[in-house]
Coordinates of C-alpha atoms and ligand atoms in Angstrom, one line a residue:
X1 CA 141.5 78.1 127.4
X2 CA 138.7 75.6 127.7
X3 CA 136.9 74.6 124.4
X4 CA 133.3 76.1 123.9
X5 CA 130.8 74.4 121.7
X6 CA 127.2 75.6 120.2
X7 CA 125.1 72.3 119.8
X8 CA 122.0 72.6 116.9
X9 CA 119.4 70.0 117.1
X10 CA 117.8 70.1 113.4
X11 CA 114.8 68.4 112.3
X12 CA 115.6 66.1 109.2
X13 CA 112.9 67.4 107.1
X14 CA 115.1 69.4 103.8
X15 CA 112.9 72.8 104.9
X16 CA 114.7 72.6 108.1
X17 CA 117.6 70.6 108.2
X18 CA 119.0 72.4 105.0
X19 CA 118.8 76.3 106.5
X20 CA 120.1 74.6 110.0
X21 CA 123.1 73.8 108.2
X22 CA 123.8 77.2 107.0
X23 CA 123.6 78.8 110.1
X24 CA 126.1 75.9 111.4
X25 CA 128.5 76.9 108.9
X26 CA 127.7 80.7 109.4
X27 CA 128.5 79.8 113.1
X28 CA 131.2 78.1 112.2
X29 CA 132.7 80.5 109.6
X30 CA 132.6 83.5 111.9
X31 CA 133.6 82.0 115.1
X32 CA 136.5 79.3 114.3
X33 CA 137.0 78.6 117.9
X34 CA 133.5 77.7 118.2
X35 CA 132.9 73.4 117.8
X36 CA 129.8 73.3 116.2
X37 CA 128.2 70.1 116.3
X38 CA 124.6 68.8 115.1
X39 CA 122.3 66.1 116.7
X40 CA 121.3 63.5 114.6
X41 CA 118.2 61.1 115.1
X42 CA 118.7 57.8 113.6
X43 CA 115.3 57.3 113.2
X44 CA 113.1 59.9 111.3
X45 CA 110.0 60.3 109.3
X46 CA 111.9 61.9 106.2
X47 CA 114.5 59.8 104.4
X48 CA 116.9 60.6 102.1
X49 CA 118.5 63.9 103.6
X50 CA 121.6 60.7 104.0
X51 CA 123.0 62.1 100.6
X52 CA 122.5 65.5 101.6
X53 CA 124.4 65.0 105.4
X54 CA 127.4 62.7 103.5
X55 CA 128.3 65.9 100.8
X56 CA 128.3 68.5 103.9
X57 CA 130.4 66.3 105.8
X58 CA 133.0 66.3 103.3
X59 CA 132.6 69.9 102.2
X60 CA 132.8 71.3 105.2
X61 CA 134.4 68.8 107.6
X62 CA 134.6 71.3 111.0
X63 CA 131.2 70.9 111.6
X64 CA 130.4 67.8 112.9
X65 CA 127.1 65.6 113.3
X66 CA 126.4 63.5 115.9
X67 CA 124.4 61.0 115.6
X68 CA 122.2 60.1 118.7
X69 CA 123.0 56.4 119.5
X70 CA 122.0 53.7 119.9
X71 CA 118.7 53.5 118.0
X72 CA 115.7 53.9 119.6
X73 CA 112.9 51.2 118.3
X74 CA 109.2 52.8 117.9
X75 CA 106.8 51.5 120.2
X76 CA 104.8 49.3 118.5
X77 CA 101.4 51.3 118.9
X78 CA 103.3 54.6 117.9
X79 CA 101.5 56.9 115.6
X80 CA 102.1 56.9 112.3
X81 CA 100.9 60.2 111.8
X82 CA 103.9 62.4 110.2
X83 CA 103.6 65.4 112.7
X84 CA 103.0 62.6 115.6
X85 CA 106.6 61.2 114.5
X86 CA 108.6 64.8 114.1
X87 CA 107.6 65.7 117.0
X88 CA 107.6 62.3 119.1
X89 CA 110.8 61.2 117.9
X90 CA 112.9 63.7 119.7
X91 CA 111.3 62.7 122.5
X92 CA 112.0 59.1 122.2
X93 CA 115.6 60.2 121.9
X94 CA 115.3 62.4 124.8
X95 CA 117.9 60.3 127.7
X96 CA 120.5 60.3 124.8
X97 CA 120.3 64.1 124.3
X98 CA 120.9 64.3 128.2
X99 CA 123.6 61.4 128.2
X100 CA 125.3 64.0 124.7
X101 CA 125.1 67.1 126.5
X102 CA 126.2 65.6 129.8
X103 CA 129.1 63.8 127.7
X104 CA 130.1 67.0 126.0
X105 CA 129.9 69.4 128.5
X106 CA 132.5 67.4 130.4
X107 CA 135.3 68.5 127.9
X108 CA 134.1 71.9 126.7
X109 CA 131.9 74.5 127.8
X110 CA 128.1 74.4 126.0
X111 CA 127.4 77.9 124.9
X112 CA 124.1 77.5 123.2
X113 CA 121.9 74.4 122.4
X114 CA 119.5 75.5 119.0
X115 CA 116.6 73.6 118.6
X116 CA 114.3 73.5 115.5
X117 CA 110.8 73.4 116.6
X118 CA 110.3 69.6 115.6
X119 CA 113.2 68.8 118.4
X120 CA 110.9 70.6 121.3
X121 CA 111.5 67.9 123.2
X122 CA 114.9 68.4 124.2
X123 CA 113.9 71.8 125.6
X124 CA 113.5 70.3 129.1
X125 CA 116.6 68.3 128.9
X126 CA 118.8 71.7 128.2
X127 CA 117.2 73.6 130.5
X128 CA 117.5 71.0 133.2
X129 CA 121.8 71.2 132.7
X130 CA 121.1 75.1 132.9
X131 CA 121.9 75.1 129.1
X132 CA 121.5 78.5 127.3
X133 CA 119.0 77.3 125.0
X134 CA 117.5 78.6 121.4
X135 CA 114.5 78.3 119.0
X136 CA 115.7 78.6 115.1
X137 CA 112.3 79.3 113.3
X138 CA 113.1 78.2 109.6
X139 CA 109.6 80.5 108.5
X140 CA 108.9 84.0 108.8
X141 CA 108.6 86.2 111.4
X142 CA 105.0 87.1 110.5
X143 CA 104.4 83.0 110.8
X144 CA 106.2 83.2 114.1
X145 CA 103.6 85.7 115.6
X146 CA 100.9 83.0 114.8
X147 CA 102.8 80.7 116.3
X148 CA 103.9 82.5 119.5
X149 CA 100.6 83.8 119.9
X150 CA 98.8 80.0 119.6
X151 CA 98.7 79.6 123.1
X152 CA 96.7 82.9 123.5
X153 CA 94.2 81.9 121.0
X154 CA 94.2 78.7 122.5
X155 CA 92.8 80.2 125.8
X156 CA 90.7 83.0 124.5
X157 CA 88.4 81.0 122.1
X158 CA 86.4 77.6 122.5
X159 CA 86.2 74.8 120.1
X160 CA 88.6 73.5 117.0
X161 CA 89.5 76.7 114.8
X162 CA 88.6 73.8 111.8
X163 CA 84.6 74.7 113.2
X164 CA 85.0 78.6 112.7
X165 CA 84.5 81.0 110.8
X166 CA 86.1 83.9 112.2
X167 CA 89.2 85.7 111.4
X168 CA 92.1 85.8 114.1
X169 CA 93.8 88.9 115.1
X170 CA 97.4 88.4 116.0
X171 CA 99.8 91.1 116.7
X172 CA 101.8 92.3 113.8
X173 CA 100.2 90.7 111.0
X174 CA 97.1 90.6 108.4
X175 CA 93.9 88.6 110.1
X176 CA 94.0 85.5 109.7
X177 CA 90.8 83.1 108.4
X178 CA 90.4 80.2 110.2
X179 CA 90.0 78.2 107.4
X180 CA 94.3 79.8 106.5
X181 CA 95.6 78.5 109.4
X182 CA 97.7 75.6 109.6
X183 CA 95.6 72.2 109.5
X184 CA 97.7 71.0 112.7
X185 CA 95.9 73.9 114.7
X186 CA 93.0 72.6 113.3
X187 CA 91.6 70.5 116.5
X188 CA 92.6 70.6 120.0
X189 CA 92.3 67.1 120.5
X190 CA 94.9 66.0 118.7
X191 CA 98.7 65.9 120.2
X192 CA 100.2 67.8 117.2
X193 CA 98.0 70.3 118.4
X194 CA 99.1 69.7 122.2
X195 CA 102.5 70.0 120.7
X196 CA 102.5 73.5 119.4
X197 CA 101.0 75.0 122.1
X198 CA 103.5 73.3 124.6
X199 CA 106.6 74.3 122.2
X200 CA 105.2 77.9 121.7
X201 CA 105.2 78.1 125.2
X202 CA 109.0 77.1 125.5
X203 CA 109.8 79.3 123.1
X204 CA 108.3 82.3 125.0
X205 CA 110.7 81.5 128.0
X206 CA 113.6 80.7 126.2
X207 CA 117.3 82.2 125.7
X208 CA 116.4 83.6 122.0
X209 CA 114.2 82.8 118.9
X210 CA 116.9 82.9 115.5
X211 CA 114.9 83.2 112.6
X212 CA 115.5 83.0 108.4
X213 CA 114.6 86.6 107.5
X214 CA 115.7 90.3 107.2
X215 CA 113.8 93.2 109.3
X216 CA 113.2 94.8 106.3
X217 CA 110.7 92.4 104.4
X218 CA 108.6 91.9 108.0
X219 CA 108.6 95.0 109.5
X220 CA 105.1 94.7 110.8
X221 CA 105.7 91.6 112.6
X222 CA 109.0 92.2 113.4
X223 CA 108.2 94.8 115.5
X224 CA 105.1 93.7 117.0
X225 CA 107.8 90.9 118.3
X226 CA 110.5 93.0 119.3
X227 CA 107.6 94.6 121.3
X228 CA 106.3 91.7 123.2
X229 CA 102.9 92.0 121.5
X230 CA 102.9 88.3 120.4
X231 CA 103.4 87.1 124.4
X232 CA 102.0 90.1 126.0
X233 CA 99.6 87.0 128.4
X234 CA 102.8 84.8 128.6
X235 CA 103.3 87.2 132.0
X236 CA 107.2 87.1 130.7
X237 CA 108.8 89.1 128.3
X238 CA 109.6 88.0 124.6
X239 CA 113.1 86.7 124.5
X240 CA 115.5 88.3 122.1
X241 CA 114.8 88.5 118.7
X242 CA 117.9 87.8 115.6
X243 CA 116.7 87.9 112.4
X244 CA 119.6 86.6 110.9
X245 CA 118.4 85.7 107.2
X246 CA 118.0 85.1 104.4
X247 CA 120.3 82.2 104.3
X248 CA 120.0 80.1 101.7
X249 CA 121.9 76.7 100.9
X250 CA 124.9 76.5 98.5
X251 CA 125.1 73.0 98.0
X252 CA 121.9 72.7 95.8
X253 CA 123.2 75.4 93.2
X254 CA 126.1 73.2 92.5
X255 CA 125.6 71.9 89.0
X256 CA 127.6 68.6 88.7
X257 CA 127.1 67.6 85.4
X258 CA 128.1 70.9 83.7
X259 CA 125.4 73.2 82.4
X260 CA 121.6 72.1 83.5
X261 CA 119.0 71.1 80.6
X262 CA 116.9 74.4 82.6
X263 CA 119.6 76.4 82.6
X264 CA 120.6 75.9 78.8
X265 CA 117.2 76.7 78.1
X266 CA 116.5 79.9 79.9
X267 CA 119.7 81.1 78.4
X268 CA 117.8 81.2 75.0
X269 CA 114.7 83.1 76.3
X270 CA 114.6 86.7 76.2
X271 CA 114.6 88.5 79.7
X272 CA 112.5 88.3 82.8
X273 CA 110.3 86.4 80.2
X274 CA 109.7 83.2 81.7
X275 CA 107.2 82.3 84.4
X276 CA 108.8 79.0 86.6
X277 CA 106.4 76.9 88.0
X278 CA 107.3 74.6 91.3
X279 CA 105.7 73.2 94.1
X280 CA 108.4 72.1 96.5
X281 CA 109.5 68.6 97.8
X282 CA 105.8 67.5 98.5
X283 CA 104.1 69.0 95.4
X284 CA 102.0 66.5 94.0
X285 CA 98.8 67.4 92.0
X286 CA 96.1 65.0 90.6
X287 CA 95.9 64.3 87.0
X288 CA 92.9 66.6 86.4
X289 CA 94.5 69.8 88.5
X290 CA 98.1 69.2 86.4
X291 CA 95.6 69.7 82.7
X292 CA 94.2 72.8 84.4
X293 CA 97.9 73.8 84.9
X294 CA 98.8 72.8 81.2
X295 CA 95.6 74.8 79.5
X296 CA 96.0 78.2 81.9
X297 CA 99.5 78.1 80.5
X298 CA 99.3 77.1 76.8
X299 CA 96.2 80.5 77.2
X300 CA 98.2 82.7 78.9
X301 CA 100.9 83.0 75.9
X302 CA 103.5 83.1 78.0
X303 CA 106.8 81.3 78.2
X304 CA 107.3 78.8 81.2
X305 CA 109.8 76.4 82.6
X306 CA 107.2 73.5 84.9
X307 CA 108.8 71.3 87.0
X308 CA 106.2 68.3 87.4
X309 CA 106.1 65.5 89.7
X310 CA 104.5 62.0 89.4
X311 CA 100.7 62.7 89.4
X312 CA 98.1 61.9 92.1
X313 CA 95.3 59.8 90.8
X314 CA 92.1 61.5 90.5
X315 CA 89.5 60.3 92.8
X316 CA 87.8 58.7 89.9
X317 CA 90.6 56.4 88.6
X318 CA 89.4 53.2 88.4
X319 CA 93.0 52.1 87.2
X320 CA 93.5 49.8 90.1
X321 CA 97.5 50.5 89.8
X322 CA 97.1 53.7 89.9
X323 CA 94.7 54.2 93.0
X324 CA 97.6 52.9 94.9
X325 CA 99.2 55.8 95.9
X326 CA 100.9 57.0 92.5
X327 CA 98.7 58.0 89.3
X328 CA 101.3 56.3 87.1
X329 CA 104.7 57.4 85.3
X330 CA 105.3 60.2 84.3
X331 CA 106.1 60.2 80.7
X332 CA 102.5 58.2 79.7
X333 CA 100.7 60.6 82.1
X334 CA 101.6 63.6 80.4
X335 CA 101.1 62.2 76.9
X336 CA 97.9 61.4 78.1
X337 CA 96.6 63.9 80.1
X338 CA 98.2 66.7 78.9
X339 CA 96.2 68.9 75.8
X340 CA 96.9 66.6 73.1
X341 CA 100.0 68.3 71.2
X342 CA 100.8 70.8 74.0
X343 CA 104.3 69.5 74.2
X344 CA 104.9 70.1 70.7
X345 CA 102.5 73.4 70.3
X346 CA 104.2 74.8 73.3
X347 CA 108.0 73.7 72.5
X348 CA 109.4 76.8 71.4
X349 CA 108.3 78.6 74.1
X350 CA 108.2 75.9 77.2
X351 CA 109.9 73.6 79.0
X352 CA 108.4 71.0 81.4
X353 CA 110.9 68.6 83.5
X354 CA 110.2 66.0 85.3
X355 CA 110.5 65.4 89.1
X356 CA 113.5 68.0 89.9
X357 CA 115.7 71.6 89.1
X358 CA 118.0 73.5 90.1
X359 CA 115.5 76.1 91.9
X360 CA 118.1 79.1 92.9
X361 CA 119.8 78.8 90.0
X362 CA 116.7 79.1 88.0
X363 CA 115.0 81.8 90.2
X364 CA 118.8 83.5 89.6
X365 CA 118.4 83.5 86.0
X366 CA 117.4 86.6 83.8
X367 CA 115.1 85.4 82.3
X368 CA 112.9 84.2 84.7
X369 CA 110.1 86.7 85.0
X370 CA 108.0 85.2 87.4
X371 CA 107.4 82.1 90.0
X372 CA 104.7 80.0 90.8
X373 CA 105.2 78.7 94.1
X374 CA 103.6 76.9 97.0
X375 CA 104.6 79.7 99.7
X376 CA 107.2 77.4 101.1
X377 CA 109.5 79.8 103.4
X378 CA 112.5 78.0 101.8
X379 CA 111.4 79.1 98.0
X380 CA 109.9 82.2 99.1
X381 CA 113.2 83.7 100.2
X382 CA 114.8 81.9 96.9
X383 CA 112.4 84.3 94.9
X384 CA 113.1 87.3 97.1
X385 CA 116.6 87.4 96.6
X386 CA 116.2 87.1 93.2
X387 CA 114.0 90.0 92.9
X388 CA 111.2 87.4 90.8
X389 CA 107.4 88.5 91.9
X390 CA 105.0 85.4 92.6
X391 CA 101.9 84.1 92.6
X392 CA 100.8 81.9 96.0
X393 CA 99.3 79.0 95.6
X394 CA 99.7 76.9 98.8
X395 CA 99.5 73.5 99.1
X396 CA 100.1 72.3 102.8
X397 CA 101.7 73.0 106.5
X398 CA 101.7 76.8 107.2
X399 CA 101.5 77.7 103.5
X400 CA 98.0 79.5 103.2
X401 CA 99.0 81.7 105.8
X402 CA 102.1 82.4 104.3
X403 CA 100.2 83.4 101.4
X404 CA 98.2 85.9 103.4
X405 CA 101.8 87.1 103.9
X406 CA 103.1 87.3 101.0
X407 CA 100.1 88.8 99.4
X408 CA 98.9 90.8 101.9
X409 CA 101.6 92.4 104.2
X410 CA 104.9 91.8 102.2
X411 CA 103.2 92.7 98.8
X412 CA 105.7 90.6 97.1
X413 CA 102.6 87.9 95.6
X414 CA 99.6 87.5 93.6
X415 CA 97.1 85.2 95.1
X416 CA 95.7 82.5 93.0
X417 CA 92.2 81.8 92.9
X418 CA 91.3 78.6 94.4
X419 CA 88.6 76.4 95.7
X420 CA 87.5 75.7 99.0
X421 CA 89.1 71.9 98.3
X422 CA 92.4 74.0 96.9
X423 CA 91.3 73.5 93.1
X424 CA 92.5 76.2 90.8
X425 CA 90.9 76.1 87.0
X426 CA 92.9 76.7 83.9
X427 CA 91.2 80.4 83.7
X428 CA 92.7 81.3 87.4
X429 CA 95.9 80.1 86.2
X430 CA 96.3 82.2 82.6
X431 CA 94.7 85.4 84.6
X432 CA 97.1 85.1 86.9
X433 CA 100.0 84.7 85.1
X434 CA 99.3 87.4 82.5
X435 CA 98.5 90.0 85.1
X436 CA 101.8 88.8 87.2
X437 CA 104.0 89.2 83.9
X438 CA 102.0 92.2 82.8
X439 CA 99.7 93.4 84.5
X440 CA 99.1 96.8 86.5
X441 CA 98.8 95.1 90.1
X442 CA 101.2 92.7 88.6
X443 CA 103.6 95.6 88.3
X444 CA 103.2 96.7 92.4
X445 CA 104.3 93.4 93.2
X446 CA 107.3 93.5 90.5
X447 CA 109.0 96.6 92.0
X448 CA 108.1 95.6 95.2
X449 CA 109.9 92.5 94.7
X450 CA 112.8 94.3 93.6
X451 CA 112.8 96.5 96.8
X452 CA 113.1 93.3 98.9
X453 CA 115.9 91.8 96.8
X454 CA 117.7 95.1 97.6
X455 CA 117.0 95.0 101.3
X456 CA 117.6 91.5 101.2
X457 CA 121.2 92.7 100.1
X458 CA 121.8 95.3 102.4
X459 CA 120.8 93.0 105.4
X460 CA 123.9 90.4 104.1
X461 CA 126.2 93.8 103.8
X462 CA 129.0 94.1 106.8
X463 CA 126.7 96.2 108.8
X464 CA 123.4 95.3 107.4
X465 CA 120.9 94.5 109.9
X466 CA 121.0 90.5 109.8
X467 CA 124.9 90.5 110.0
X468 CA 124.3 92.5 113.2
X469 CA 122.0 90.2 114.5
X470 CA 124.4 87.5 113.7
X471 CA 127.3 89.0 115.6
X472 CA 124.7 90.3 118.5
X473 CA 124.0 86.4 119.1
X474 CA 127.2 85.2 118.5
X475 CA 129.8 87.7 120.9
X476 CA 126.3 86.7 123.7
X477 CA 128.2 83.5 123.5
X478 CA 131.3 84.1 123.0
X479 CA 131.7 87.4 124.7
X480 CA 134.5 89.0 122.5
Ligands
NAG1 C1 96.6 79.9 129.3 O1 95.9 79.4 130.4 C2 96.6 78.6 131.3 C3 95.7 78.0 132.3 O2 94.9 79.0 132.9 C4 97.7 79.4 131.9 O3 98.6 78.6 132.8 C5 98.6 80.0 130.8 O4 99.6 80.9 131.3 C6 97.8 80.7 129.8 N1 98.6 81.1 128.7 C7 98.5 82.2 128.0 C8 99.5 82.4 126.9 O5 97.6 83.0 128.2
NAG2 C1 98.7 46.7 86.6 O1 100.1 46.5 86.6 C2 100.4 45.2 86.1 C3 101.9 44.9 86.2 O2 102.6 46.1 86.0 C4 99.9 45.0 84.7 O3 100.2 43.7 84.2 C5 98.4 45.2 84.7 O4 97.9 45.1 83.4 C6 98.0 46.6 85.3 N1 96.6 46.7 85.5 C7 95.9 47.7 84.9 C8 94.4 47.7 85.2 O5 96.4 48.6 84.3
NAG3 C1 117.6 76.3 102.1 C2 116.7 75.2 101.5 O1 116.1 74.5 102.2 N1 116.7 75.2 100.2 C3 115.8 74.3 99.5 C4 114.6 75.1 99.0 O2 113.8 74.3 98.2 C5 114.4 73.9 97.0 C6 113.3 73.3 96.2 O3 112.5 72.5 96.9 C7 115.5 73.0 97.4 O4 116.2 72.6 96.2 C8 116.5 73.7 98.3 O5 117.5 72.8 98.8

């Protein structure tokens, strides 16, 4: 019998690489027939996912990534622009991906090439060698009716969406403010811009869209997609749907030096006690926003565990070091910005760490009451299987409309106040926290957060509804 081999194109960003990989090895786990292979580019905007890509290879040698060789140089006038390079990269790399699949295909049969949305690119190249080819959305579905429906608001209004103020109605969700959607929609000028329109379009005709989430936290949007609603003007139907989710990564909860400093101290709080506070990867405030952070939390009375990165400098820093790009270390930062004695005032019943933790293990926890978070997909479905209500404060990408989401439609959030520039005073932050841990509309979101983690369950179950899915996809290929 010929060999037959599913091909998955990740970006190298840790949002989408990281859930890429599980579904390789869920692939992988499921199928053992299946070779299961992942494109690498050489070249990428993110670093450091080189760590990351070295301890899957060795924990789970039979999936293998390819990296696409030789390197491809930049042209010298290339943007610089981060989107501009996710999504321009793959193209650079596109002859490679066709020399690959054409390579590949000569000694085993290509069942399915899976693309992230960053690797659009290669879209073309699969379809031109006939390839059965797949979107994996690593946010929601609610984000992917926005983003299926893009080229529909793209055509039905005129002007940048950063000029209006009017609220979108996409099928299957909440409306949508202008001002909430992503900042890459924000004018059609630009080529990120050009970019998601073009990809959404692919995505409309292709073989399937796989996304990280269970039917039952989305059921709005999940049905609005299963219906077509999203691509109703595409003149072609939406392509299957397989909510496969939530998967979330193994590797991280791995704690190699025994017991985590977190973890130790969570195991002498009392339970669902403690509010967590982080902001992802990219979550760096200015000086002035972390003292906001510090007072709302000293006022609010309530336990926390803060996970704080290297501060912005405030646009007032006349610290010449500091203007350039980092507002100083760490340690002297909080000494100095921080309410003087909040460290030792607030010892007994907080913890702040610098730079990194163990986030599944900590939103796994008992005692862990409550989560701050940027709306990150990634964290959100951390927090959902864990059963630990939140409160949205978004920071970047598609994060203030995941917030609408969350808040909104899955009922699973507190929003946080914040400014039109994304401020959020020490007042926001202790009345949101105390109503999150106590509060009556605090106490919706609790059980309904609970609800999800049990759905969330029942979706991983033998016959739950993502494990169906998953096999749904996986005999299309295979055919058993
Ligand atoms: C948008 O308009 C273009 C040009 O008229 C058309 O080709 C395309 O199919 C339309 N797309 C949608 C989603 O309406
Ligand atoms: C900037 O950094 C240099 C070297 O670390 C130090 O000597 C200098 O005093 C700093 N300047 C200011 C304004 O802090
Ligand atoms: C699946 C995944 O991407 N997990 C990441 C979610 O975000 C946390 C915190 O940023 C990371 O530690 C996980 O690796």
């Amino acid at each position: 019998m010929e060999s037959e081999t599913v091909v998955l194109y990740p970006f190298l960003g840790r949002g989408h690489l990281v859930p890429m990989v599980e579904l390789a090895k869920l692939i992988h786990i499921s199928n053992p027939s299946l070779s299961v292979i992942l494109f690498i580019t050489p070249a990428a905007p993110c670093v450091n996912t080189e760590n990351y890509i070295n301890t899957v290879s060795v924990a789970t040698p039979s999936i293998k990534f390819h990296r696409l060789l030789p390197t491809v140089p930049l042209p010298p006038d290339f943007s610089s622009d981060f989107m501009d390079l996710a999504f321009g990269i793959p193209e650079l790399y596109n002859p490679i991906v066709h020399n690959t699949l054409v390579t590949i295909s000569k000694e085993s049969t290509i069942k399915a090439v899976i693309l992230d949305f960053l690797s659009n690119a290669a879209f073309q190249v699969a379809k031109q060698l006939n390839l059965p080819t797949y979107y994996f959305y690593t946010s929601g579905a609610s984000a992917l009716c926005e983003f299926l429906y893009l080229p529909t608001i793209h055509n039905t209004t005129s002007g940048n969406i950063k000029d209006l103020n009017v609220h979108f109605d996409i099928p299957g969700v909440p409306p949508i403010h202008a001002s909430d959607m992503p900042p890459v929609m924000f004018d059609r000028e630009t080529d990120v811009y050009k970019n998601f329109i073009h990809t959404a379009t692919n995505m409309a005709t292709s073989s399937g869209l796989i996304v990280n989430t269970f039917a039952g936290l989305e059921e709005r949007a999940v049905d609005a997609l299963r219906k077509g609603k999203c691509t109703t003007t595409y003149g072609t139907p939406t392509p299957p749907l397989y909510l496969i989710g939530p998967l979330i990564a193994t590797e991280d909860q791995a704690d190699p030096g025994g017991e985590n400093e977190c973890l130790k101290w969570l195991n002498t709080q009392p339970c669902r006690s403690v509010v967590f506070l982080c902001f992802g990867s990219m979550g760096v405030f200015k000086k002035h926003q972390l003292k906001e952070i510090a007072i709302g939390l000293m006022k609010s009375e309530q336990r926390f565990l803060w996970v704080v990165r290297d501060p912005l400098p405030d646009d007032d820093d006349d610290n010449e070091n500091e203007s350039r790009g980092s507002g100083g270390k760490l340690d002297t930062v909080l000494d100095a910005i921080l309410p003087e004695g909040f460290l030792a005032r607030t010892a007994d019943k907080g913890l702040v760490v610098k730079n990194w933790a163990p986030q599944p293990a900590i939103l796994g926890h008992d005692s862990v009451g409550g989560f701050v978070t940027h709306c990150g997909w990634n964290s959100t479905l951390e927090a959902v299987v864990a059963g630990v209500p939140m409160i949205a404060w978004p920071l970047y990408a598609e994060q203030k409309m995941n917030r609408v989401f969350l808040v909104q439609e899955m009922k699973v959030a507190l929003g946080v106040e914040m400014s039109a520039d994304g401020f959020v005073t020490a007042e926001a932050v202790e009345e949101k926290v105390r109503e999150l841990m106590w509060g009556e509309e605090g106490r919706v979101v609790r059980d309904r957060v609970l609800e999800m983690s049990r759905r969330a369950k029942d979706a991983m179950e033998d016959d739950g509804s993502s494990r169906v899915d998953f096999f749904k996809l996986t005999t299309s290929w295979t055919g058993m």
